[in-house]
mmCIF file of C-alpha atoms in Angstrom:
data_model
loop_
_atom_site.group_PDB
_atom_site.id
_atom_site.type_symbol
_atom_site.label_atom_id
_atom_site.label_comp_id
_atom_site.label_asym_id
_atom_site.label_seq_id
_atom_site.Cartn_x
_atom_site.Cartn_y
_atom_site.Cartn_z
ATOM 1 C CA MET A 1 28.206 -35.903 32.898
ATOM 2 C CA ARG A 2 26.941 -34.768 29.558
ATOM 3 C CA LEU A 3 26.271 -31.120 28.718
ATOM 4 C CA VAL A 4 23.675 -29.811 26.291
ATOM 5 C CA LYS A 5 24.765 -26.576 24.668
ATOM 6 C CA GLN A 6 23.603 -24.206 21.990
ATOM 7 C CA GLN A 7 26.029 -22.024 20.058
ATOM 8 C CA GLU A 8 25.123 -18.360 20.052
ATOM 9 C CA GLU A 9 25.304 -17.142 16.490
ATOM 10 C CA LYS A 10 23.126 -14.954 14.291
ATOM 11 C CA GLN A 11 20.879 -17.886 13.437
ATOM 12 C CA PRO A 12 19.955 -20.281 16.263
ATOM 13 C CA GLN A 13 21.295 -23.796 15.912
ATOM 14 C CA ALA A 14 19.845 -26.990 17.261
ATOM 15 C CA PRO A 15 21.262 -27.927 20.653
ATOM 16 C CA THR A 16 24.112 -30.402 20.661
ATOM 17 C CA THR A 17 25.401 -32.722 23.341
ATOM 18 C CA LEU A 18 28.963 -33.197 24.558
ATOM 19 C CA ALA A 19 29.653 -36.441 26.403
ATOM 20 C CA THR A 20 32.234 -35.853 29.100
ATOM 21 C CA SER A 21 32.601 -39.149 30.916
ATOM 22 C CA ASP A 22 31.957 -42.831 30.690
ATOM 23 C CA SER A 23 28.330 -43.745 31.153
ATOM 24 C CA PRO A 24 27.175 -43.754 34.769
ATOM 25 C CA GLU A 25 26.283 -47.409 34.466
ATOM 26 C CA ARG A 26 30.048 -48.140 34.359
ATOM 27 C CA SER A 27 31.207 -45.541 36.861
ATOM 28 C CA ALA A 28 32.956 -46.671 40.008
ATOM 29 C CA ARG A 29 33.566 -43.245 41.583
ATOM 30 C CA VAL A 30 30.927 -41.740 43.847
ATOM 31 C CA GLY A 31 30.646 -38.661 46.061
ATOM 32 C CA ARG A 32 28.123 -36.056 47.151
ATOM 33 C CA GLY A 33 29.108 -33.741 44.347
ATOM 34 C CA VAL A 34 31.580 -32.742 41.698
ATOM 35 C CA TYR A 35 33.057 -29.353 40.775
ATOM 36 C CA PHE A 36 34.228 -28.886 37.177
ATOM 37 C CA ASP A 37 34.872 -26.117 34.647
ATOM 38 C CA VAL A 38 33.493 -25.577 31.149
ATOM 39 C CA ARG A 39 35.464 -23.414 28.711
ATOM 40 C CA SER A 40 34.374 -22.000 25.363
ATOM 41 C CA ASP A 41 36.960 -22.759 22.682
ATOM 42 C CA GLY A 42 35.101 -20.858 19.981
ATOM 43 C CA PRO A 43 31.985 -18.711 19.881
ATOM 44 C CA ALA A 44 29.812 -18.140 22.931
ATOM 45 C CA VAL A 45 27.598 -21.068 23.948
ATOM 46 C CA THR A 46 24.718 -21.511 26.357
ATOM 47 C CA LEU A 47 24.493 -24.612 28.545
ATOM 48 C CA THR A 48 20.856 -25.705 28.801
ATOM 49 C CA ALA A 49 20.963 -29.147 30.447
ATOM 50 C CA LEU A 50 23.208 -31.847 31.764
ATOM 51 C CA THR A 51 22.898 -35.572 32.114
ATOM 52 C CA GLY A 52 24.322 -37.448 35.053
ATOM 53 C CA GLY A 53 23.924 -40.551 37.094
ATOM 54 C CA ASN A 54 23.614 -41.693 40.652
ATOM 55 C CA TYR A 55 24.332 -44.706 42.790
ATOM 56 C CA ASP A 56 22.244 -46.450 45.455
ATOM 57 C CA GLY A 57 18.831 -44.798 45.097
ATOM 58 C CA ASP A 58 17.406 -41.657 43.549
ATOM 59 C CA ARG A 59 19.195 -38.476 44.658
ATOM 60 C CA GLN A 60 18.013 -34.884 44.722
ATOM 61 C CA VAL A 61 20.731 -32.621 43.324
ATOM 62 C CA THR A 62 21.278 -28.920 42.924
ATOM 63 C CA ILE A 63 23.357 -27.467 40.120
ATOM 64 C CA TRP A 64 25.393 -24.346 40.748
ATOM 65 C CA ALA A 65 27.432 -22.071 38.458
ATOM 66 C CA CYS A 66 30.023 -19.346 38.976
ATOM 67 C CA GLU A 67 31.724 -16.858 36.680
ATOM 68 C CA GLY A 68 35.243 -17.902 35.770
ATOM 69 C CA SER A 69 36.847 -21.096 36.987
ATOM 70 C CA GLY A 70 35.399 -22.698 40.108
ATOM 71 C CA ALA A 71 38.909 -23.763 41.182
ATOM 72 C CA GLY A 72 39.685 -22.053 44.467
ATOM 73 C CA LYS A 73 36.044 -20.998 44.973
ATOM 74 C CA GLU A 74 34.837 -24.272 46.489
ATOM 75 C CA THR A 75 34.133 -22.625 49.873
ATOM 76 C CA GLU A 76 32.968 -19.221 48.559
ATOM 77 C CA ARG A 77 29.168 -19.566 48.666
ATOM 78 C CA GLY A 78 28.687 -15.980 47.465
ATOM 79 C CA ALA A 79 30.474 -16.716 44.186
ATOM 80 C CA TRP A 80 27.872 -19.301 43.108
ATOM 81 C CA ARG A 81 24.265 -19.129 41.916
ATOM 82 C CA GLN A 82 21.845 -22.036 41.677
ATOM 83 C CA VAL A 83 20.996 -22.797 38.039
ATOM 84 C CA GLY A 84 19.082 -26.057 38.336
ATOM 85 C CA ALA A 85 17.796 -28.889 40.468
ATOM 86 C CA GLY A 86 16.276 -32.297 39.964
ATOM 87 C CA THR A 87 16.488 -35.977 40.686
ATOM 88 C CA LEU A 88 19.245 -38.220 39.377
ATOM 89 C CA LYS A 89 17.787 -41.690 38.979
ATOM 90 C CA ARG A 90 19.454 -44.811 40.320
ATOM 91 C CA TYR A 91 21.743 -46.581 37.837
ATOM 92 C CA GLN A 92 20.618 -44.611 34.794
ATOM 93 C CA SER A 93 21.511 -41.468 32.912
ATOM 94 C CA THR A 94 19.118 -38.693 33.830
ATOM 95 C CA ARG A 95 18.709 -35.452 31.878
ATOM 96 C CA LEU A 96 18.269 -32.335 34.006
ATOM 97 C CA ALA A 97 17.255 -29.115 32.252
ATOM 98 C CA LEU A 98 18.801 -26.018 33.791
ATOM 99 C CA SER A 99 16.210 -23.597 35.186
ATOM 100 C CA SER A 100 18.654 -20.805 34.410
ATOM 101 C CA PRO A 101 20.784 -21.549 31.311
ATOM 102 C CA VAL A 102 24.476 -20.791 31.744
ATOM 103 C CA ALA A 103 26.109 -18.498 29.195
ATOM 104 C CA VAL A 104 29.758 -19.190 28.418
ATOM 105 C CA GLY A 105 31.223 -16.261 26.502
ATOM 106 C CA ALA A 106 33.674 -16.744 23.644
ATOM 107 C CA GLY A 107 36.961 -17.846 25.226
ATOM 108 C CA ALA A 108 35.453 -17.683 28.738
ATOM 109 C CA THR A 109 35.241 -20.281 31.511
ATOM 110 C CA VAL A 110 32.463 -21.035 33.999
ATOM 111 C CA GLY A 111 32.548 -23.295 37.034
ATOM 112 C CA LEU A 112 29.809 -25.837 37.736
ATOM 113 C CA LEU A 113 28.912 -27.883 40.799
ATOM 114 C CA VAL A 114 26.461 -30.789 40.858
ATOM 115 C CA HIS A 115 25.686 -31.556 44.516
ATOM 116 C CA SER A 116 23.502 -33.854 46.625
ATOM 117 C CA ALA A 117 23.141 -33.920 50.398
ATOM 118 C CA GLU A 118 23.382 -37.713 50.123
ATOM 119 C CA ARG A 119 26.312 -39.650 48.741
ATOM 120 C CA GLY A 120 25.651 -41.063 45.297
ATOM 121 C CA VAL A 121 26.624 -38.630 42.502
ATOM 122 C CA TRP A 122 28.655 -40.509 39.880
ATOM 123 C CA PHE A 123 31.802 -39.259 38.231
ATOM 124 C CA SER A 124 34.182 -41.585 36.510
ATOM 125 C CA LYS A 125 37.308 -40.272 34.848
ATOM 126 C CA LYS A 126 40.482 -40.199 36.884
ATOM 127 C CA GLY A 127 42.951 -37.395 36.505
ATOM 128 C CA GLU A 128 44.044 -34.062 37.897
ATOM 129 C CA ALA A 129 41.799 -31.033 38.309
ATOM 130 C CA GLY A 130 42.118 -28.742 35.308
ATOM 131 C CA GLU A 131 43.028 -31.508 32.843
ATOM 132 C CA LEU A 132 40.902 -31.868 29.731
ATOM 133 C CA ASP A 133 37.999 -34.287 30.210
ATOM 134 C CA ALA A 134 36.254 -33.843 26.847
ATOM 135 C CA SER A 135 36.016 -31.380 23.967
ATOM 136 C CA ASP A 136 34.013 -31.039 20.777
ATOM 137 C CA GLY A 137 35.929 -28.064 19.385
ATOM 138 C CA ALA A 138 33.344 -25.545 20.622
ATOM 139 C CA ILE A 139 33.612 -26.221 24.342
ATOM 140 C CA SER A 140 35.919 -28.111 26.658
ATOM 141 C CA VAL A 141 35.024 -29.698 29.973
ATOM 142 C CA LEU A 142 37.866 -29.772 32.465
ATOM 143 C CA LYS A 143 38.281 -32.348 35.200
ATOM 144 C CA GLY A 144 37.468 -31.031 38.618
ATOM 145 C CA LYS A 145 37.232 -32.090 42.240
ATOM 146 C CA PHE A 146 34.698 -34.218 44.021
ATOM 147 C CA THR A 147 33.202 -33.276 47.344
ATOM 148 C CA ASP A 148 31.848 -35.536 50.046
ATOM 149 C CA GLU A 149 30.528 -32.673 52.191
ATOM 150 C CA GLU A 150 26.836 -32.849 53.096
ATOM 151 C CA GLU A 151 26.446 -29.101 52.468
ATOM 152 C CA PRO A 152 27.796 -27.429 49.317
ATOM 153 C CA PHE A 153 30.712 -25.022 49.840
ATOM 154 C CA ALA A 154 31.398 -26.482 53.312
ATOM 155 C CA GLY A 155 35.027 -27.436 52.993
#
């Protein structure tokens, strides 16, 4: 996944992109969705889009966010709000703008879930949930958990 963010300061800055994983073209790990956290390591930022990939046909996905870490909230539907939806294209990186940008306050963490009812959402880096996946000094993306449940928040 790649996140597009904009730092919230007195003067708006151009959005920047943080690459969090190997390109989907090289990914070998697939599920119906992936939970992960994003943490601000500096000033507040707003997440405006993400880029992801899919395997074995186009997949409709929904993007969900929760306040604070998503760890431990994977079955708490009421903790999450839908912030985007779109189609991840087969074997290519696809940019999905968030219909509701996600604010990450200075020093705060938000949880994200990218989910499809069909298997095919790519994620590629191995490791333990909560470990650092990528950082650009302003935000950090933490490794999360994949889900293979047909419905989000099911188990």
